[in-house]
Every structure is written in structure tokens, then in C-alpha cells.
Amino acid sequence: MTIRRFAVLVAILAASLAIAAQAPTTLKDAYGGSFYVGAAINTAQITGSDARGAAIVAAQFNSISPENVLKWEQVHPQPSVYTFDLADKYVEFGEKNHMFIVGHNLCWHAQTPDWVFQDADGKPITRDALLKRLHDHIFTVVGRYKGRIQSWDVVNEALNEDGTLRHSKWFEIAGEDYIVKAFQWAHEADPSAQLNYNDYNLENPEKRRGAIALIKKIQAADVPIAVVGSQGHLHLDWPSTDAEEATVTELAAAGVKVAITELDIDLLPRVAPNTADVSLNVKADPKLNPYAAGLPADMQQALAKRYASLFAVYLRHRDVVSRVTLWGVSDADSWLNDWPVVGRTSYPLLFDRAGKPKPAFDAVVKLPTQAVKP
Ligand code: G3I
């Protein structure tokens, strides 16, 4: 080999090593130029009793969502009692780590105490009284974190699968304009906060049409809505990547950014149609829990491929996708271990039960350095 050829080889080797050294090893670096990558965090991560989980969040993610600590029943359990202890710690965690902090959520049919809808005698409350409670809750909670929580899920899951409005107690007592009012009050309480409508199964065209109609109603009332949160509780075989792509583009065409707010991919046998309805509860059966002893390698690879193809969709639409948040940190944390069947062993996230990155993590983190086909 000539000296010249040797020098060229050394230069090529050095360049490859430099590229390898530059390849991002964290989700937040890999997607830094495109969108926030977030995780929903639980009480153990917020308080640090799960130090390993908290460290993964700090190292890998640049946005957090509160899995439970800002829900009405936790933060406002009784009429004049607000309990902000954990929520304060949640916000401090995000600030310490310079994160985009999400508030979840202000108005939902679930995890809201019965007293909210009742008078002192346990009878249904009037429309005006219910709206006043919603107003006061929003001003108290959003006001407390004004300028510190950047993005609020104002109304959560207000739609039925056919796109009509869910007949929740909010709807039955207050009528449909509780939704516009909630957005208006959240905006008044913190004019700089990004306000979101958040729901699951927006991949279903009928439900998506309902969401778009809702967004237009809020816009027509001249009330700000910045983002639609498509939760993304998905499966290996549903939705198709084309359907996910249509979901993102059609929602964005309504004039909002799209955030994937609760992404996870359920690998376990389905016991009901695609849904994330928290009230569902199916009897346990070993046949419904096939990977209790571990996930087979082919399923790990299938999950990795599935995650990569979904993130490729989000990357292609990074002009309108503002954030992708995983609903949990490691598989051990996921709500899918206990829903819709209690006590299953689920594998829906990017980190395994020991907090180690899975093949799905590797596939997602390396994706932005590969070509993403238009
Ligand atoms: O806080 C109580 C605790 O005091 C009690 O000892 C324990 C015993 O069951 O329950 C605890 O409450 C649980 C709560 O999570 C906090 O851990 C509830 O039973 C349980 O139902 C609740 O589940 C949460 C669910 O929402 C309902 O709020 C899941 O963790 C959470 O992941 C899930 O998140 C929802 C989103 O908010 C909206 N979209 C769907 C998504 C998945 O269901």
C-alpha cells in the first residue's frame, strides 16, 4: 500500500469515527431539531423514590407530563381542599431539568370526584354552579403554575367514538359550551400557556371529524386552542402508518399543531375494540398474558420496527408535530400492566423493566440520522 493510499484510509476511518461519535444517544438530542420528546412521570419518579426512572427521564427526555398528580381527584379532592404537594414537586422536577412542562388535565369525565357534580344534599348541581366550580378550579390550578406549566390539556376525552359529544356529567349538566368556556378560562388564567384538546382513537375517522368540528367551534368563539393531543394508545397492527399519517395531517389542517401525547404500543391480546376507556375491566386469564416470562426476540423486533415506522411519520411531519410523549418511562410503569386486565405483563414502552433501553429505543434514537422517505 502506498503512503498516499494509507493516508486516505486513515482519513476515512477518522471521519467514520467522528460521525459515530456525533450520532445522538438520547431521544432529546436525536429529535432536538424536530419536536419535544416527553414522558409521563409517576409519583415515584417525581419524589425520586424511583431514582433510576427519574434519571432516565432527566437524561433522555425534554418534556414531562404528569401521569396522575394534576388530575382533579388528586389536586382538588374536596370542595375547598387543594393538595398541591406532588404537583409542586412535579413542576420543580421539570424546571430543574429545563423541560417543557405539560399539565394534564383540567376537565375530564374520569378521576373527578362525585362532589363536583352534586350539591350539599347529594343532588345534581345546577348548570351555573357546575360552571362556577370549573371556573374556580381552572383559575386556581392554572393560576398557581402561571408561566411555569407551558402547555395544558384543558379538556380531555370529550368525544364518543362516532364523533358526537360524550354524555358525561359535564355535558349533561352544563351543556356543550363547557368546552369553550374551559378553554376561555384557561387562557384568562395564563395567557401565555399553550392550550390543548386531548383524546384517544383520533385515528378513527369518525372520531377525528368530531375533534376537528370541536376545534373549529373553539376557534369560531375566538378562544385560543394551539394543539390537538392525539393520545396514541396504539397496537402493533393498528392503526396503519397511512392512517397515522392521515390523522396528523388532517388534524393539523384544522389550524393547530399536533402532539402525540400518550404514546404506547400494546403487544398483548386485545380483549376489546381499540380504546383507552379507563372504565373497562376484563377478568384475568393466563391466555391473555402470554409474555409473563419475557418477551420473545421476534416480538422485540416487531415492536422496534413499529416504533420506527411511527416516528418516521412524526418526523416527516415535524413542521406540524410539536411533541411526542411516551405514556410512562419503563415497561414496569405502564398503565397497560393493569388495564383492561389487572396483573398482565406488558411491554409497550422504550425501556424494559430493568430500565435498560430496548431494541425499540435503538430504532427510534437512530432514526433521525437515517433518511426519512417523503
Ligand atoms: O391514588 C390511588 C391510591 O391511593 C390507591 O391506593 C390505589 C389503589 O388502586 O389507586 C390509586 O389510584 C390509581 C391512580 O392511577 C394512581 O396510581 C387508580 O386506581 C388508577 O385507576 C389510576 O390509573 C390511571 C388512569 O389514567 C386513570 O386516572 C393511570 O395510572 C394513568 O396512566 C391513566 O392515564 C390516562 C390518561 O390520564 C388519559 N388518557 C388515557 C390514559 C390511560 O388510561
Tab-separated table of C-alpha atoms and ligand atoms in Angstrom:
chain	number	residue	atom	x	y	z
A	1	MET	CA	0.000	0.000	0.000
A	2	THR	CA	1.339	3.413	-0.895
A	3	ILE	CA	1.711	6.079	1.765
A	4	ARG	CA	-0.894	8.134	-0.051
A	5	ARG	CA	-3.463	5.295	-0.047
A	6	PHE	CA	-2.737	4.616	3.636
A	7	ALA	CA	-3.332	8.292	4.465
A	8	VAL	CA	-6.695	8.224	2.637
A	9	LEU	CA	-7.745	5.110	4.565
A	10	VAL	CA	-6.806	6.711	7.882
A	11	ALA	CA	-8.791	9.833	6.947
A	12	ILE	CA	-11.877	7.732	6.077
A	13	LEU	CA	-11.615	5.816	9.343
A	14	ALA	CA	-11.267	9.038	11.349
A	15	ALA	CA	-14.295	10.552	9.594
A	16	SER	CA	-16.425	7.448	10.308
A	17	LEU	CA	-15.396	7.506	13.955
A	18	ALA	CA	-16.306	11.192	14.164
A	19	ILE	CA	-19.755	10.514	12.667
A	20	ALA	CA	-20.290	7.634	15.092
A	21	ALA	CA	-19.261	9.867	17.978
A	22	GLN	CA	-21.746	12.524	16.840
A	23	ALA	CA	-24.695	10.144	16.469
A	24	PRO	CA	-27.121	11.078	19.236
A	25	THR	CA	-27.581	8.618	22.048
A	26	THR	CA	-30.515	10.325	23.698
A	27	LEU	CA	-34.040	10.850	22.460
A	28	LYS	CA	-33.958	14.561	23.229
A	29	ASP	CA	-30.770	15.040	21.193
A	30	ALA	CA	-31.929	12.838	18.344
A	31	TYR	CA	-35.181	14.801	17.909
A	32	GLY	CA	-33.941	18.159	19.220
A	33	GLY	CA	-34.364	19.930	15.893
A	34	SER	CA	-37.791	18.420	15.252
A	35	PHE	CA	-40.075	18.186	18.287
A	36	TYR	CA	-40.059	17.644	22.037
A	37	VAL	CA	-39.842	14.045	23.205
A	38	GLY	CA	-41.601	13.578	26.519
A	39	ALA	CA	-42.537	11.023	29.139
A	40	ALA	CA	-45.425	10.829	31.554
A	41	ILE	CA	-43.968	10.550	35.032
A	42	ASN	CA	-45.447	8.978	38.144
A	43	THR	CA	-45.250	9.791	41.845
A	44	ALA	CA	-42.185	7.600	42.445
A	45	GLN	CA	-40.254	9.426	39.734
A	46	ILE	CA	-41.437	12.838	40.925
A	47	THR	CA	-40.370	12.201	44.523
A	48	GLY	CA	-37.170	10.397	43.499
A	49	SER	CA	-38.067	7.134	45.258
A	50	ASP	CA	-37.650	5.653	41.767
A	51	ALA	CA	-34.200	7.213	41.304
A	52	ARG	CA	-33.440	5.062	38.266
A	53	GLY	CA	-36.627	6.134	36.495
A	54	ALA	CA	-36.038	9.794	37.378
A	55	ALA	CA	-32.501	9.584	35.975
A	56	ILE	CA	-33.772	8.116	32.689
A	57	VAL	CA	-36.290	10.943	32.385
A	58	ALA	CA	-33.639	13.610	33.062
A	59	ALA	CA	-31.169	12.062	30.612
A	60	GLN	CA	-33.486	11.165	27.743
A	61	PHE	CA	-36.500	13.490	27.621
A	62	ASN	CA	-37.021	17.238	27.313
A	63	SER	CA	-40.717	17.301	28.227
A	64	ILE	CA	-42.775	15.780	31.037
A	65	SER	CA	-46.468	15.098	31.595
A	66	PRO	CA	-47.965	14.206	34.982
A	67	GLU	CA	-49.420	10.710	34.716
A	68	ASN	CA	-51.814	11.388	37.598
A	69	VAL	CA	-50.765	14.150	40.023
A	70	LEU	CA	-52.633	17.017	38.345
A	71	LYS	CA	-55.932	15.201	37.876
A	72	TRP	CA	-58.912	16.770	39.655
A	73	GLU	CA	-59.310	13.991	42.278
A	74	GLN	CA	-55.657	14.336	43.287
A	75	VAL	CA	-55.290	18.090	43.281
A	76	HIS	CA	-58.794	19.114	44.437
A	77	PRO	CA	-60.243	16.189	46.404
A	78	GLN	CA	-62.850	18.195	48.350
A	79	PRO	CA	-64.734	21.427	47.692
A	80	SER	CA	-62.353	23.738	49.480
A	81	VAL	CA	-59.287	21.489	49.686
A	82	TYR	CA	-56.467	21.731	47.152
A	83	THR	CA	-53.453	19.417	47.574
A	84	PHE	CA	-50.569	20.748	45.523
A	85	ASP	CA	-47.701	18.971	47.220
A	86	LEU	CA	-46.911	16.426	44.499
A	87	ALA	CA	-47.894	18.768	41.683
A	88	ASP	CA	-45.425	21.363	43.026
A	89	LYS	CA	-42.672	18.717	43.087
A	90	TYR	CA	-43.600	17.676	39.534
A	91	VAL	CA	-43.164	21.236	38.265
A	92	GLU	CA	-39.905	21.640	40.225
A	93	PHE	CA	-38.579	18.452	38.592
A	94	GLY	CA	-39.309	19.874	35.143
A	95	GLU	CA	-37.775	23.243	35.943
A	96	LYS	CA	-34.646	21.701	37.423
A	97	ASN	CA	-34.167	19.756	34.198
A	98	HIS	CA	-35.137	22.654	31.883
A	99	MET	CA	-38.084	20.771	30.410
A	100	PHE	CA	-41.247	21.671	28.532
A	101	ILE	CA	-43.818	21.053	31.267
A	102	VAL	CA	-47.306	19.790	30.472
A	103	GLY	CA	-50.381	19.971	32.711
A	104	HIS	CA	-52.823	17.058	32.435
A	105	ASN	CA	-55.719	17.771	32.806
A	106	LEU	CA	-58.305	20.389	33.769
A	107	CYS	CA	-61.640	18.869	32.746
A	108	TRP	CA	-62.345	15.147	32.304
A	109	HIS	CA	-65.253	12.790	32.997
A	110	ALA	CA	-62.944	10.354	34.843
A	111	GLN	CA	-60.932	10.856	38.043
A	112	THR	CA	-63.215	13.728	39.013
A	113	PRO	CA	-64.820	13.359	42.449
A	114	ASP	CA	-68.607	12.958	42.659
A	115	TRP	CA	-68.946	16.065	44.836
A	116	VAL	CA	-68.082	18.220	41.818
A	117	PHE	CA	-71.451	17.353	40.284
A	118	GLN	CA	-73.529	17.380	43.469
A	119	ASP	CA	-74.898	19.912	45.911
A	120	ALA	CA	-74.617	19.616	49.700
A	121	ASP	CA	-77.571	17.152	49.735
A	122	GLY	CA	-76.013	14.895	47.087
A	123	LYS	CA	-78.458	16.135	44.406
A	124	PRO	CA	-77.306	17.110	40.910
A	125	ILE	CA	-75.911	20.619	40.923
A	126	THR	CA	-77.237	23.391	38.629
A	127	ARG	CA	-75.516	24.333	35.375
A	128	ASP	CA	-74.394	27.697	36.763
A	129	ALA	CA	-72.997	26.153	39.922
A	130	LEU	CA	-71.099	23.481	37.954
A	131	LEU	CA	-69.609	26.059	35.595
A	132	LYS	CA	-68.564	28.157	38.574
A	133	ARG	CA	-66.771	25.124	40.032
A	134	LEU	CA	-64.988	24.536	36.731
A	135	HIS	CA	-64.068	28.230	36.513
A	136	ASP	CA	-62.674	28.303	40.057
A	137	HIS	CA	-60.764	25.025	39.595
A	138	ILE	CA	-59.139	26.248	36.390
A	139	PHE	CA	-58.205	29.653	37.816
A	140	THR	CA	-56.761	28.094	40.963
A	141	VAL	CA	-54.755	25.336	39.270
A	142	VAL	CA	-53.603	27.162	36.132
A	143	GLY	CA	-53.068	30.350	38.147
A	144	ARG	CA	-50.773	28.571	40.597
A	145	TYR	CA	-48.431	27.470	37.813
A	146	LYS	CA	-48.792	30.545	35.596
A	147	GLY	CA	-45.673	30.906	33.444
A	148	ARG	CA	-44.314	27.570	34.763
A	149	ILE	CA	-46.542	24.945	33.111
A	150	GLN	CA	-46.182	25.676	29.404
A	151	SER	CA	-48.950	23.502	27.998
A	152	TRP	CA	-52.339	22.412	29.389
A	153	ASP	CA	-54.641	19.571	28.363
A	154	VAL	CA	-57.712	21.695	29.019
A	155	VAL	CA	-60.438	19.229	28.059
A	156	ASN	CA	-59.778	15.504	27.934
A	157	GLU	CA	-61.753	12.829	26.062
A	158	ALA	CA	-64.981	14.757	25.440
A	159	LEU	CA	-65.885	12.708	22.337
A	160	ASN	CA	-67.630	9.412	21.637
A	161	GLU	CA	-66.232	7.038	19.015
A	162	ASP	CA	-68.715	8.317	16.419
A	163	GLY	CA	-67.504	11.886	16.896
A	164	THR	CA	-70.529	13.095	18.865
A	165	LEU	CA	-70.040	14.642	22.282
A	166	ARG	CA	-69.760	12.209	25.171
A	167	HIS	CA	-72.702	12.390	27.533
A	168	SER	CA	-70.541	12.944	30.572
A	169	LYS	CA	-71.814	14.740	33.650
A	170	TRP	CA	-70.114	17.852	32.297
A	171	PHE	CA	-72.208	17.638	29.130
A	172	GLU	CA	-75.438	16.571	30.816
A	173	ILE	CA	-75.418	19.315	33.424
A	174	ALA	CA	-73.611	22.179	31.716
A	175	GLY	CA	-74.348	21.569	28.025
A	176	GLU	CA	-71.758	21.546	25.287
A	177	ASP	CA	-70.368	25.020	25.854
A	178	TYR	CA	-68.491	23.833	28.956
A	179	ILE	CA	-65.718	23.044	26.485
A	180	VAL	CA	-65.333	26.533	25.018
A	181	LYS	CA	-65.640	28.042	28.491
A	182	ALA	CA	-62.892	25.796	29.865
A	183	PHE	CA	-60.526	26.976	27.123
A	184	GLN	CA	-61.520	30.604	27.640
A	185	TRP	CA	-60.877	30.417	31.413
A	186	ALA	CA	-57.569	28.568	30.986
A	187	HIS	CA	-56.467	31.306	28.587
A	188	GLU	CA	-57.507	34.041	31.005
A	189	ALA	CA	-55.708	32.301	33.862
A	190	ASP	CA	-52.444	32.080	31.881
A	191	PRO	CA	-52.490	33.883	28.527
A	192	SER	CA	-49.060	32.509	27.630
A	193	ALA	CA	-49.959	28.827	28.106
A	194	GLN	CA	-50.381	26.557	25.092
A	195	LEU	CA	-53.889	25.033	25.291
A	196	ASN	CA	-54.727	21.550	24.057
A	197	TYR	CA	-57.734	19.373	23.360
A	198	ASN	CA	-56.684	15.777	24.141
A	199	ASP	CA	-58.328	12.481	23.116
A	200	TYR	CA	-57.688	8.872	22.089
A	201	ASN	CA	-58.606	6.990	18.892
A	202	LEU	CA	-58.375	10.083	16.709
A	203	GLU	CA	-57.062	7.604	14.121
A	204	ASN	CA	-60.687	6.603	13.779
A	205	PRO	CA	-62.010	8.950	11.004
A	206	GLU	CA	-65.420	9.489	12.600
A	207	LYS	CA	-63.954	10.486	15.920
A	208	ARG	CA	-61.366	12.643	14.171
A	209	ARG	CA	-64.159	14.506	12.330
A	210	GLY	CA	-65.724	15.196	15.717
A	211	ALA	CA	-62.403	16.535	17.047
A	212	ILE	CA	-61.992	18.804	14.033
A	213	ALA	CA	-65.535	20.128	14.486
A	214	LEU	CA	-64.741	20.816	18.138
A	215	ILE	CA	-61.536	22.658	17.273
A	216	LYS	CA	-63.453	24.792	14.763
A	217	LYS	CA	-66.117	25.594	17.349
A	218	ILE	CA	-63.450	26.809	19.793
A	219	GLN	CA	-61.746	28.849	17.076
A	220	ALA	CA	-65.106	30.335	15.972
A	221	ALA	CA	-65.669	31.545	19.528
A	222	ASP	CA	-62.355	33.397	19.235
A	223	VAL	CA	-60.852	31.366	22.032
A	224	PRO	CA	-57.288	30.093	21.602
A	225	ILE	CA	-56.579	26.420	21.010
A	226	ALA	CA	-52.999	25.715	19.943
A	227	VAL	CA	-52.715	21.953	19.908
A	228	VAL	CA	-54.727	18.821	19.455
A	229	GLY	CA	-53.351	15.978	21.525
A	230	SER	CA	-53.689	12.643	19.782
A	231	GLN	CA	-53.024	10.280	22.678
A	232	GLY	CA	-51.620	7.404	20.636
A	233	HIS	CA	-52.561	4.329	22.654
A	234	LEU	CA	-51.687	2.079	19.733
A	235	HIS	CA	-51.180	-1.583	18.815
A	236	LEU	CA	-48.756	-3.472	16.567
A	237	ASP	CA	-51.382	-3.797	13.855
A	238	TRP	CA	-53.468	-0.675	14.421
A	239	PRO	CA	-53.517	1.914	13.027
A	240	SER	CA	-51.666	1.543	9.730
A	241	THR	CA	-48.879	4.079	9.229
A	242	ASP	CA	-51.028	5.593	6.460
A	243	ALA	CA	-53.856	6.072	8.931
A	244	GLU	CA	-51.458	7.637	11.452
A	245	GLU	CA	-50.194	9.955	8.741
A	246	ALA	CA	-53.747	10.945	7.757
A	247	THR	CA	-54.517	11.604	11.413
A	248	VAL	CA	-51.603	14.011	11.774
A	249	THR	CA	-52.192	15.856	8.502
A	250	GLU	CA	-55.979	16.184	8.828
A	251	LEU	CA	-55.799	17.410	12.414
A	252	ALA	CA	-53.088	19.923	11.503
A	253	ALA	CA	-55.200	21.174	8.593
A	254	ALA	CA	-57.670	22.473	11.203
A	255	GLY	CA	-55.044	25.087	12.077
A	256	VAL	CA	-53.474	23.541	15.187
A	257	LYS	CA	-50.213	21.801	15.971
A	258	VAL	CA	-50.429	18.085	16.687
A	259	ALA	CA	-48.889	16.498	19.783
A	260	ILE	CA	-48.761	12.757	20.298
A	261	THR	CA	-49.452	12.948	23.999
A	262	GLU	CA	-49.637	9.406	25.417
A	263	LEU	CA	-47.814	7.079	23.057
A	264	ASP	CA	-47.538	3.381	23.861
A	265	ILE	CA	-47.865	0.205	21.795
A	266	ASP	CA	-49.810	-2.656	23.319
A	267	LEU	CA	-48.474	-6.106	22.328
A	268	LEU	CA	-50.890	-8.157	24.425
A	269	PRO	CA	-54.018	-9.901	23.140
A	270	ARG	CA	-56.897	-7.493	22.617
A	271	VAL	CA	-59.906	-8.025	24.816
A	272	ALA	CA	-61.962	-5.142	23.437
A	273	PRO	CA	-62.042	-2.929	20.376
A	274	ASN	CA	-59.291	-0.289	20.205
A	275	THR	CA	-59.942	2.056	23.084
A	276	ALA	CA	-58.330	3.726	26.075
A	277	ASP	CA	-61.528	3.907	28.098
A	278	VAL	CA	-60.265	3.694	31.685
A	279	SER	CA	-63.547	2.248	32.957
A	280	LEU	CA	-63.008	-1.047	31.082
A	281	ASN	CA	-62.225	-4.029	33.351
A	282	VAL	CA	-61.883	-7.583	31.985
A	283	LYS	CA	-61.402	-10.756	34.078
A	284	ALA	CA	-57.810	-12.056	34.226
A	285	ASP	CA	-56.963	-15.233	32.284
A	286	PRO	CA	-53.453	-16.693	31.642
A	287	LYS	CA	-54.260	-16.835	27.908
A	288	LEU	CA	-54.462	-13.054	27.957
A	289	ASN	CA	-50.969	-12.782	29.459
A	290	PRO	CA	-48.702	-14.690	27.034
A	291	TYR	CA	-45.373	-12.976	27.807
A	292	ALA	CA	-45.366	-13.251	31.600
A	293	ALA	CA	-41.931	-14.925	31.448
A	294	GLY	CA	-40.414	-12.484	28.957
A	295	LEU	CA	-40.881	-11.033	25.501
A	296	PRO	CA	-39.681	-13.276	22.618
A	297	ALA	CA	-36.964	-11.782	20.391
A	298	ASP	CA	-39.229	-11.640	17.333
A	299	MET	CA	-41.736	-9.556	19.258
A	300	GLN	CA	-38.966	-7.197	20.427
A	301	GLN	CA	-38.003	-6.711	16.791
A	302	ALA	CA	-41.605	-6.244	15.702
A	303	LEU	CA	-42.027	-3.566	18.376
A	304	ALA	CA	-38.805	-1.842	17.253
A	305	LYS	CA	-39.988	-1.799	13.648
A	306	ARG	CA	-43.385	-0.474	14.635
A	307	TYR	CA	-41.930	2.340	16.767
A	308	ALA	CA	-39.529	3.298	13.967
A	309	SER	CA	-42.312	3.481	11.386
A	310	LEU	CA	-44.460	5.665	13.645
A	311	PHE	CA	-41.595	8.018	14.487
A	312	ALA	CA	-40.830	8.216	10.756
A	313	VAL	CA	-44.360	9.574	10.257
A	314	TYR	CA	-43.891	12.132	13.056
A	315	LEU	CA	-40.500	13.170	11.635
A	316	ARG	CA	-41.907	13.627	8.155
A	317	HIS	CA	-44.486	15.973	9.660
A	318	ARG	CA	-42.188	17.785	12.057
A	319	ASP	CA	-43.494	21.108	10.714
A	320	VAL	CA	-46.796	20.405	12.484
A	321	VAL	CA	-45.855	17.840	15.166
A	322	SER	CA	-44.811	19.753	18.276
A	323	ARG	CA	-44.219	16.909	20.741
A	324	VAL	CA	-44.235	13.123	21.080
A	325	THR	CA	-44.738	11.938	24.663
A	326	LEU	CA	-44.479	8.311	25.824
A	327	TRP	CA	-47.073	7.338	28.453
A	328	GLY	CA	-44.604	6.114	31.054
A	329	VAL	CA	-40.858	5.552	31.329
A	330	SER	CA	-40.207	1.810	31.631
A	331	ASP	CA	-42.469	-1.163	30.920
A	332	ALA	CA	-42.816	-1.662	34.679
A	333	ASP	CA	-44.533	1.735	34.984
A	334	SER	CA	-47.131	1.316	32.257
A	335	TRP	CA	-50.858	1.514	32.974
A	336	LEU	CA	-51.140	-1.339	30.421
A	337	ASN	CA	-49.950	-3.821	33.081
A	338	ASP	CA	-53.307	-3.289	34.784
A	339	TRP	CA	-55.706	-2.292	32.043
A	340	PRO	CA	-58.046	-3.592	30.784
A	341	VAL	CA	-56.994	-6.761	32.646
A	342	VAL	CA	-55.324	-6.417	36.041
A	343	GLY	CA	-51.895	-8.020	36.548
A	344	ARG	CA	-50.640	-8.596	32.992
A	345	THR	CA	-47.013	-8.212	31.914
A	346	SER	CA	-46.972	-5.571	29.228
A	347	TYR	CA	-44.131	-4.308	27.014
A	348	PRO	CA	-45.383	-1.090	25.434
A	349	LEU	CA	-42.513	1.382	26.005
A	350	LEU	CA	-38.864	2.022	25.063
A	351	PHE	CA	-37.187	0.949	28.340
A	352	ASP	CA	-37.511	-2.524	29.860
A	353	ARG	CA	-38.381	-3.423	33.447
A	354	ALA	CA	-34.743	-3.025	34.484
A	355	GLY	CA	-34.606	0.442	32.918
A	356	LYS	CA	-32.460	-0.767	30.005
A	357	PRO	CA	-33.093	0.602	26.519
A	358	LYS	CA	-34.933	-1.917	24.329
A	359	PRO	CA	-34.321	-2.560	20.618
A	360	ALA	CA	-37.269	-0.191	20.090
A	361	PHE	CA	-35.272	2.579	21.791
A	362	ASP	CA	-32.299	1.952	19.492
A	363	ALA	CA	-34.540	2.038	16.438
A	364	VAL	CA	-36.134	5.331	17.491
A	365	VAL	CA	-32.929	7.081	18.547
A	366	LYS	CA	-31.069	6.299	15.331
A	367	LEU	CA	-33.963	7.093	13.006
A	368	PRO	CA	-33.320	10.856	12.523
A	369	THR	CA	-29.790	10.182	11.235
A	370	GLN	CA	-31.235	7.873	8.576
A	371	ALA	CA	-33.118	9.044	5.529
A	372	VAL	CA	-36.833	9.517	6.180
A	373	LYS	CA	-38.665	8.945	2.914
A	374	PRO	CA	-41.112	11.719	1.965
B	1	G3I	O1	-54.054	7.013	44.185
B	1	G3I	C1	-54.711	5.759	44.441
B	1	G3I	C2	-54.123	5.120	45.636
B	1	G3I	O2	-54.375	5.926	46.749
B	1	G3I	C3	-54.724	3.729	45.804
B	1	G3I	O3	-54.115	3.080	46.858
B	1	G3I	C4	-54.516	2.900	44.530
B	1	G3I	C5	-55.150	1.517	44.616
B	1	G3I	O4	-55.781	1.162	43.405
B	1	G3I	O5	-55.101	3.586	43.474
B	1	G3I	C6	-54.513	4.845	43.247
B	1	G3I	O6	-55.122	5.460	42.160
B	1	G3I	C7	-54.817	4.929	40.893
B	1	G3I	C8	-54.153	6.038	40.072
B	1	G3I	O7	-53.962	5.584	38.743
B	1	G3I	C9	-52.808	6.455	40.640
B	1	G3I	O8	-51.918	5.386	40.648
B	1	G3I	C10	-56.109	4.489	40.238
B	1	G3I	O9	-56.635	3.371	40.921
B	1	G3I	C11	-55.875	4.124	38.785
B	1	G3I	O10	-57.127	3.909	38.150
B	1	G3I	C12	-55.187	5.283	38.106
B	1	G3I	O11	-54.956	4.911	36.758
B	1	G3I	C13	-54.582	5.952	35.888
B	1	G3I	C14	-55.691	6.193	34.852
B	1	G3I	O12	-55.260	7.158	33.900
B	1	G3I	C15	-56.941	6.746	35.489
B	1	G3I	O13	-56.680	8.011	36.038
B	1	G3I	C16	-53.315	5.520	35.165
B	1	G3I	O14	-52.256	5.457	36.139
B	1	G3I	C17	-52.948	6.530	34.080
B	1	G3I	O15	-51.889	6.045	33.317
B	1	G3I	C18	-54.154	6.727	33.166
B	1	G3I	O16	-53.824	7.744	32.219
B	1	G3I	C19	-54.849	8.010	31.238
B	1	G3I	C20	-54.787	9.480	30.899
B	1	G3I	O17	-54.899	10.251	32.080
B	1	G3I	C21	-55.874	9.858	29.883
B	1	G3I	N1	-55.823	9.005	28.718
B	1	G3I	C22	-55.794	7.575	28.953
B	1	G3I	C23	-54.648	7.232	29.910
B	1	G3I	C24	-54.505	5.766	30.110
B	1	G3I	O18	-55.637	5.285	30.757
